[in-house]
mmCIF file of C-alpha atoms in Angstrom:
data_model
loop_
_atom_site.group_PDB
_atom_site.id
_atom_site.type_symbol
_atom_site.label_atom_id
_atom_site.label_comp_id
_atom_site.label_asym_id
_atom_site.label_seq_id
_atom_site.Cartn_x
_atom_site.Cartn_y
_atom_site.Cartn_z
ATOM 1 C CA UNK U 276 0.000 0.000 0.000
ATOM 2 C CA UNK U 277 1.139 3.535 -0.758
ATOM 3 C CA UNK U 278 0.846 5.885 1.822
ATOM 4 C CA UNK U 279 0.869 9.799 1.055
ATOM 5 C CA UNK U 280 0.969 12.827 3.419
ATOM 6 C CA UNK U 281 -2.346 14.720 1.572
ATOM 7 C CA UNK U 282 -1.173 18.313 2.463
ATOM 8 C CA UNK U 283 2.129 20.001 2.561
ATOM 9 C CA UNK U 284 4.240 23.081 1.250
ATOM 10 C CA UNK U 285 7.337 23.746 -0.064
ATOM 11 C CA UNK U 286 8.539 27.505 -0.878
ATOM 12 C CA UNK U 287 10.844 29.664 -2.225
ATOM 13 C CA UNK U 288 11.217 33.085 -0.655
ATOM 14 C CA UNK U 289 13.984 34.362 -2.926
ATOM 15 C CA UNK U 290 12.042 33.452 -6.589
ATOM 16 C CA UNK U 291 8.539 33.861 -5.221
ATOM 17 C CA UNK U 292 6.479 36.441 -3.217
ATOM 18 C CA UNK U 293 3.868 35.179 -0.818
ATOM 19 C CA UNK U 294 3.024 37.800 0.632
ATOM 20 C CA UNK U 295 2.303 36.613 4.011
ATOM 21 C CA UNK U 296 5.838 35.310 4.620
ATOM 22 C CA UNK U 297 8.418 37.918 6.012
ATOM 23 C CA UNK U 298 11.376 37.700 7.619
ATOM 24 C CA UNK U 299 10.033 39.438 10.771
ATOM 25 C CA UNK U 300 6.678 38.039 11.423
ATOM 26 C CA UNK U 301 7.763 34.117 10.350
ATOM 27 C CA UNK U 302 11.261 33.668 10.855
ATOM 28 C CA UNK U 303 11.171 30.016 11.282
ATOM 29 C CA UNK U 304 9.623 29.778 8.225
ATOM 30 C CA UNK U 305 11.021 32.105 5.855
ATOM 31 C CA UNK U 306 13.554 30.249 4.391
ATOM 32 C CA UNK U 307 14.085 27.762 0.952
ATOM 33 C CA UNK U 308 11.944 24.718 2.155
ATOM 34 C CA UNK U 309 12.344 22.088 -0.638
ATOM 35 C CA UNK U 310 11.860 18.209 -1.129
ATOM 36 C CA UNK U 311 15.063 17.683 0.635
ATOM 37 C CA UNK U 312 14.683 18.922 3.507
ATOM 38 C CA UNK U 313 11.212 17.015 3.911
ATOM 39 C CA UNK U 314 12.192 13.344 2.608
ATOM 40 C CA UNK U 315 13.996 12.136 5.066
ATOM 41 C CA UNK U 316 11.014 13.290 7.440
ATOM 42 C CA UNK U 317 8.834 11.243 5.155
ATOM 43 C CA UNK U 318 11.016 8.145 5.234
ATOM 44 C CA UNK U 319 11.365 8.047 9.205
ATOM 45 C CA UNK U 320 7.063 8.063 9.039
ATOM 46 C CA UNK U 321 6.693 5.660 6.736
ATOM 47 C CA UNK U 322 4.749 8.180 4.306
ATOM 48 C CA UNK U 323 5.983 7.254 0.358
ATOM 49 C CA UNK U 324 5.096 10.432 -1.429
ATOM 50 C CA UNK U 325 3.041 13.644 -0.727
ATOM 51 C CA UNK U 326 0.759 16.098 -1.599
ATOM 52 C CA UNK U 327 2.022 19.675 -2.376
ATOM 53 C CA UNK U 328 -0.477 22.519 -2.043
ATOM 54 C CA UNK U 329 -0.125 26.021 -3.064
ATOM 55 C CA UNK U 330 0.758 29.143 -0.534
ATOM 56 C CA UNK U 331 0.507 32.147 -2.527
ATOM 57 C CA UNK U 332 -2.397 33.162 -4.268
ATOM 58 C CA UNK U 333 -0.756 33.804 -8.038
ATOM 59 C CA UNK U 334 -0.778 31.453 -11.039
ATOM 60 C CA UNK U 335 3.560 31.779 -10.877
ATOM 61 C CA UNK U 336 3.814 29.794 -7.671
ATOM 62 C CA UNK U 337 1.545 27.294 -9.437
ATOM 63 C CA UNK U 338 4.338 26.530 -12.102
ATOM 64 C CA UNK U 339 7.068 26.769 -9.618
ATOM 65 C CA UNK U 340 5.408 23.366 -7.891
ATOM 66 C CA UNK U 341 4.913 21.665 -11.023
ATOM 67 C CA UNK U 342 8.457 22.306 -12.378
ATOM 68 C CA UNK U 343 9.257 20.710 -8.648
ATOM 69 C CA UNK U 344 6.730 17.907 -9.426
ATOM 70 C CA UNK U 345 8.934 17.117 -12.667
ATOM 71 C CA UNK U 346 11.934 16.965 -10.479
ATOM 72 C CA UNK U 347 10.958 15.030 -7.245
ATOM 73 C CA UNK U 348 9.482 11.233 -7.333
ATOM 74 C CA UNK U 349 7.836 12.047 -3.967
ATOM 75 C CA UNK U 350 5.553 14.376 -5.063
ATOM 76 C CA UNK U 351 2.733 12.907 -6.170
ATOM 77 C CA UNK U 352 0.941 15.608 -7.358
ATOM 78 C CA UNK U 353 -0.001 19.573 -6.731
ATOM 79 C CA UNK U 354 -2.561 21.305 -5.777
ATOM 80 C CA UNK U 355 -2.582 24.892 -6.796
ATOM 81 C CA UNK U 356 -4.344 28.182 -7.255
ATOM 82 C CA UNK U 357 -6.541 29.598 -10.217
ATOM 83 C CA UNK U 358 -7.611 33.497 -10.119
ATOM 84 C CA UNK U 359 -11.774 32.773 -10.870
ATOM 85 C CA UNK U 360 -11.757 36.789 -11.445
ATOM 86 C CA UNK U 361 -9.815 36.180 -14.318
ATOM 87 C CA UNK U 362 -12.089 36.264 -17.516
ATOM 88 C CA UNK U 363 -9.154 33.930 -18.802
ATOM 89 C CA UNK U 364 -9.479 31.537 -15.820
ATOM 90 C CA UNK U 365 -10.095 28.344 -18.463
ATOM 91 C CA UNK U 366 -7.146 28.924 -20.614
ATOM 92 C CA UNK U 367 -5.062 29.009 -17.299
ATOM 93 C CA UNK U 368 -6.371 26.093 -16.220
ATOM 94 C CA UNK U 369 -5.886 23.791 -19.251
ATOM 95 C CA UNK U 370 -2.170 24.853 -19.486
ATOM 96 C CA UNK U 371 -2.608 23.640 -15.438
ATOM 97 C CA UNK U 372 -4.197 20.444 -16.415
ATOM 98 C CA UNK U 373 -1.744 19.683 -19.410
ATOM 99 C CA UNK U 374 0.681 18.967 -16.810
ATOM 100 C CA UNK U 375 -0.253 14.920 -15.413
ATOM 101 C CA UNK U 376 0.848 15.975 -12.111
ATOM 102 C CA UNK U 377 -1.593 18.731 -11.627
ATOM 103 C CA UNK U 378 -4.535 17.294 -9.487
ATOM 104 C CA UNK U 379 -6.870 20.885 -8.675
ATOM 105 C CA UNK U 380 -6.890 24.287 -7.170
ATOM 106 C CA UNK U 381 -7.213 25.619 -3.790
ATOM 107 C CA UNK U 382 -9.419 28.932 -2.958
ATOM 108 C CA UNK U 383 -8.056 31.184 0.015
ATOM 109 C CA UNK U 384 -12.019 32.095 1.558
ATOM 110 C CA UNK U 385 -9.682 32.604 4.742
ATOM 111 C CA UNK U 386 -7.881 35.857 3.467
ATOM 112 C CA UNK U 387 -10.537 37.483 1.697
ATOM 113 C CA UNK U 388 -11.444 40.934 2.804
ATOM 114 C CA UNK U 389 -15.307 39.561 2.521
ATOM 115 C CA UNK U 390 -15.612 36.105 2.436
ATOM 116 C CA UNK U 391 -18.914 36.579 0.444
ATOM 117 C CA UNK U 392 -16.055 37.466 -2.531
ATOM 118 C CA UNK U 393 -16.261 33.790 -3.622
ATOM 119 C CA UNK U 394 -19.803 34.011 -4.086
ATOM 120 C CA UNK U 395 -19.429 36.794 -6.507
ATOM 121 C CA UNK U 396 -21.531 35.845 -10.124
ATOM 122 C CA UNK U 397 -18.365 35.697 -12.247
ATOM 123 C CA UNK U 398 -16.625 32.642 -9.261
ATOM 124 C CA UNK U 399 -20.074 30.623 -9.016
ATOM 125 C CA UNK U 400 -20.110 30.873 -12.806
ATOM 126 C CA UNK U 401 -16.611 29.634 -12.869
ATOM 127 C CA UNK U 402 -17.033 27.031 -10.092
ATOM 128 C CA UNK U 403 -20.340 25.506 -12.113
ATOM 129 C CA UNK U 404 -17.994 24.762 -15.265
ATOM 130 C CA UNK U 405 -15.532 23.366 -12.808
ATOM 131 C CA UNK U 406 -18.455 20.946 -11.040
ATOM 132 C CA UNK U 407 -19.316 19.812 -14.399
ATOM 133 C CA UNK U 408 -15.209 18.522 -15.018
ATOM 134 C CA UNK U 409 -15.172 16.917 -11.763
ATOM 135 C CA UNK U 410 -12.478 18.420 -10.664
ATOM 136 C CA UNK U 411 -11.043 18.976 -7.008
ATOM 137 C CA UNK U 412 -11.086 22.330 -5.325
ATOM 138 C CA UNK U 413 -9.822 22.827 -2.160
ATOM 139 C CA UNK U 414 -11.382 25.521 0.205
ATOM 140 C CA UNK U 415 -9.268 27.198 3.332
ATOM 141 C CA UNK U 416 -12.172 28.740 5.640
ATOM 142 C CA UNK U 417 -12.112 29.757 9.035
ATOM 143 C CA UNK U 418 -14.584 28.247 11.685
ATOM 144 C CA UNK U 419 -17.171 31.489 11.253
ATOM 145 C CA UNK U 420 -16.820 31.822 7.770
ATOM 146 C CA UNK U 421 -18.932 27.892 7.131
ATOM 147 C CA UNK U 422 -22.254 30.399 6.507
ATOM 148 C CA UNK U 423 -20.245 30.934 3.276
ATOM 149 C CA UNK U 424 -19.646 28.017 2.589
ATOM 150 C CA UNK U 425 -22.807 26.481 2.477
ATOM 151 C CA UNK U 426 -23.898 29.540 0.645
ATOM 152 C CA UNK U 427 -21.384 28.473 -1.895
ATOM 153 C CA UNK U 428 -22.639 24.535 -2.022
ATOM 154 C CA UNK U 429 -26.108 25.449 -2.368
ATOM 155 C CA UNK U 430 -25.310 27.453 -5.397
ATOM 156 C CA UNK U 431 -23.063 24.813 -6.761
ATOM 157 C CA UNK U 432 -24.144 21.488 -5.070
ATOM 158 C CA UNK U 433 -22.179 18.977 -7.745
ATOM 159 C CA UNK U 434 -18.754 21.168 -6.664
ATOM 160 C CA UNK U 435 -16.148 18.650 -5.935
ATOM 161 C CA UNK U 436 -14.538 19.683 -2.361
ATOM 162 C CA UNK U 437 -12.012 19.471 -0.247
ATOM 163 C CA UNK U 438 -12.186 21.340 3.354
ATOM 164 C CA UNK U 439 -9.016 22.369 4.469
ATOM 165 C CA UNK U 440 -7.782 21.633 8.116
ATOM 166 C CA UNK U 441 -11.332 20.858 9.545
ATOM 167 C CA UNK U 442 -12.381 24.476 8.785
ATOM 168 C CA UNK U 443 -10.089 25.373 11.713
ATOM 169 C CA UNK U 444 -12.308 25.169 14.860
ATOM 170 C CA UNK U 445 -11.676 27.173 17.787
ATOM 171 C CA UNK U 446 -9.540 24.160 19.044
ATOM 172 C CA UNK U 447 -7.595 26.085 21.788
ATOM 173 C CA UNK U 448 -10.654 27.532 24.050
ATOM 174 C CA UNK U 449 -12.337 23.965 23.813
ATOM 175 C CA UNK U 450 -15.564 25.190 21.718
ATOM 176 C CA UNK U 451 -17.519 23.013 19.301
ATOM 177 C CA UNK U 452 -20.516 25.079 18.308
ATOM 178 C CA UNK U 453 -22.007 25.907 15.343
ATOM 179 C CA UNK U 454 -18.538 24.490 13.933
ATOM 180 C CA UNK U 455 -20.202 21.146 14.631
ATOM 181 C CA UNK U 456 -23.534 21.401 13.413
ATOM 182 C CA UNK U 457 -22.530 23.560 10.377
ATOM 183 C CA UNK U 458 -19.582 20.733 9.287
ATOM 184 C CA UNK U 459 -22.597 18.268 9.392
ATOM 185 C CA UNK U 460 -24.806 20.259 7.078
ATOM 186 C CA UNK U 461 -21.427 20.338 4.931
ATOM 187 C CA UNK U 462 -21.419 16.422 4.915
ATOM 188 C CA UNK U 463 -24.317 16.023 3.859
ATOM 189 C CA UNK U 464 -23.331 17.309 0.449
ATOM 190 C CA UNK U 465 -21.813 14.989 -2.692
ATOM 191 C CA UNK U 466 -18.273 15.057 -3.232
ATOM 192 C CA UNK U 467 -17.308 16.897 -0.219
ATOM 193 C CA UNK U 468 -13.838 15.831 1.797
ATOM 194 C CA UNK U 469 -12.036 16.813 4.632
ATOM 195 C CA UNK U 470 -8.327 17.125 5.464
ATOM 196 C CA UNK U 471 -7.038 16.339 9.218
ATOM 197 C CA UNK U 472 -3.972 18.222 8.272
ATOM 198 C CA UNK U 473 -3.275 21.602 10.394
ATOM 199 C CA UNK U 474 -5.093 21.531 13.278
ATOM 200 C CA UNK U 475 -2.137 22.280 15.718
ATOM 201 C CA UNK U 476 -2.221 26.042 14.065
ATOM 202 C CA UNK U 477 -5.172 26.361 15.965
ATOM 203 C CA UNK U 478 -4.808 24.691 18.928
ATOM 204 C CA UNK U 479 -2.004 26.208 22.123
ATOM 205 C CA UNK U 480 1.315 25.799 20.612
ATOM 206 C CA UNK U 481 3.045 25.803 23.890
ATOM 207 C CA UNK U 482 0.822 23.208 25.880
ATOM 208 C CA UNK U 483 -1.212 21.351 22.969
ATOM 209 C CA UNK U 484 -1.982 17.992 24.070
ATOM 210 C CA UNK U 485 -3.109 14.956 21.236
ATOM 211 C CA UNK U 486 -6.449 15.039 23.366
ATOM 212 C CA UNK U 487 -7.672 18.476 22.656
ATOM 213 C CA UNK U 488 -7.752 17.281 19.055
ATOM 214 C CA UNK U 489 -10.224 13.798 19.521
ATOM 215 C CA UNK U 490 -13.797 15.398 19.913
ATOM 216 C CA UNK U 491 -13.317 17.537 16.818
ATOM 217 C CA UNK U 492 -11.641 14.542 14.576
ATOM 218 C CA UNK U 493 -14.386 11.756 15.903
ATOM 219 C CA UNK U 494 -16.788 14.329 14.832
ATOM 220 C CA UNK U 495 -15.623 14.694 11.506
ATOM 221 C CA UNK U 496 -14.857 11.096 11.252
ATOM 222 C CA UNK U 497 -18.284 10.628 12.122
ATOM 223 C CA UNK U 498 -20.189 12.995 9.582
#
C-alpha cells in the first residue's frame, strides 16, 4: 500500500512572493523549504510520497510546484491556485491540467477581505464549469466563515470539495458550536472531503496535548 501525506508546502522566498511570509513576522519559516529537507522526514514516518499545495495566491507559484513535481518522485501531485476573477481563468487552467501531475486548485475564503467574494456571479459561474469537469477544489475557511460556505454549495451542489484543516475550529478555548452542526450540514453534500492536516495552528502551541484534538476529529470522522 502507498501511503501519502495529503497536504504540505514547499517555498521559495527568494524566486517567489507570498506575501504573508516575512522575515520578521515568520522567521522560522522564511527560508528555501524544498523536497530535501522534507524526505527524510517522510522516510522516518513511513509516508511514500506527498501532496504539495499552493501558498501564494498567483498562477507563478503554481508553475514553480509543477516544475518541482517534474523533479521530485515524492511528489505525487499539486494542488494549486486559479484566479476565478480572471475572464481567462479556463485557458489558465488547461495549461494547469496539461501537466499529469496537476490534481486541482485551492481557494483562500480565509484571506478574503469579505468572504462573500467567492460568491461573486463571475466565481459561481466559474465554479459551475468546474463541477461539471469533476475536478477537485480545495477551500481554506475559518470556523465562522462555514455560513459561506454552504452559501457556496447550495449554489453549486455537484462542486467537488475538499475542506481544508477541519475548517479550523476554535480548538484552543475547547468550543464546538455551530462548527459542529454547520460541518454536518457540509457532509451532507456529494463530493465533499475533509483534510485532518493543520489543526495544531489552531490549537495552544506551547501546551497542545493529542487530546484536545479527539472530539473535533471523531466528529468529523463521524459525519
Amino acid at each position: 500500500m502507498t501511503r501519502i501525506d495529503a497536504h504540505q508546502h514547499y517555498w521559495n522566498p527568494e524566486r517567489i512572493d507570498y506575501g504573508w511570509l516575512t522575515e520578521k513576522s515568520s522567521p522560522i519559516l522564511y527560508r528555501n523549504y524544498s523536497p530535501s529537507d522534507l524526505e527524510p522526514e517522510l522516510e522516518a514516518a513511513g509516508m511514500d510520497r506527498t501532496i504539495l499545495v499552493q501558498a501564494a495566491t498567483h498562477h507563478e507559484e503554481t508553475y514553480y510546484m509543477l516544475e518541482l513535481s517534474e523533479q521530485y518522485e515524492s511528489i505525487a501531485g499539486v494542488v494549486g491556485w486559479l484566479d476565478l476573477n480572471d475572464p481567462d481563468w479556463a485557458v489558465v487552467l488547461e495549461s494547469f491540467r496539461n501537466h499529469p501531475k496537476f490534481l486541482g486548485f485551492r481557494l483562500m475564503i480565509q484571506d478574503m477581505p469579505e468572504p462573500s467574494e467567492i460568491l461573486r456571479p463571475i466565481v459561481i459561474e466559474a465554479l459551475r464549469e468546474i463541477a461539471k469537469m469533476d475536478l477537485p477544489v480545495d477551500l481554506v475557511a475559518m470556523w465562522h466563515q462555514l455560513p459561506v460556505v454552504l452559501e457556496l454549495l447550495r449554489n453549486v451542489p455537484g462542486l467537488r470539495v475538499v475542506i481544508d484543516h477541519l475548517a479550523k475550529p476554535q480548538i484552543k478555548a475547547g468550543i464546538f458550536e455551530p462548527w459542529a452542526t454547520q460541518m454536518r450540514e457540509i457532509a451532507s453534500y456529494p463530493k465533499i472531503y475533509c483534510k485532518l492536516s493543520g489543526l495544531v495552528t489552531e490549537a495552544d502551541h506551547e501546551a497542545w496535548k493529542p487530546e484536545d484534538f479527539t472530539a473535533y476529529v471523531a466528529h468529523i470522522v463521524d459525519i
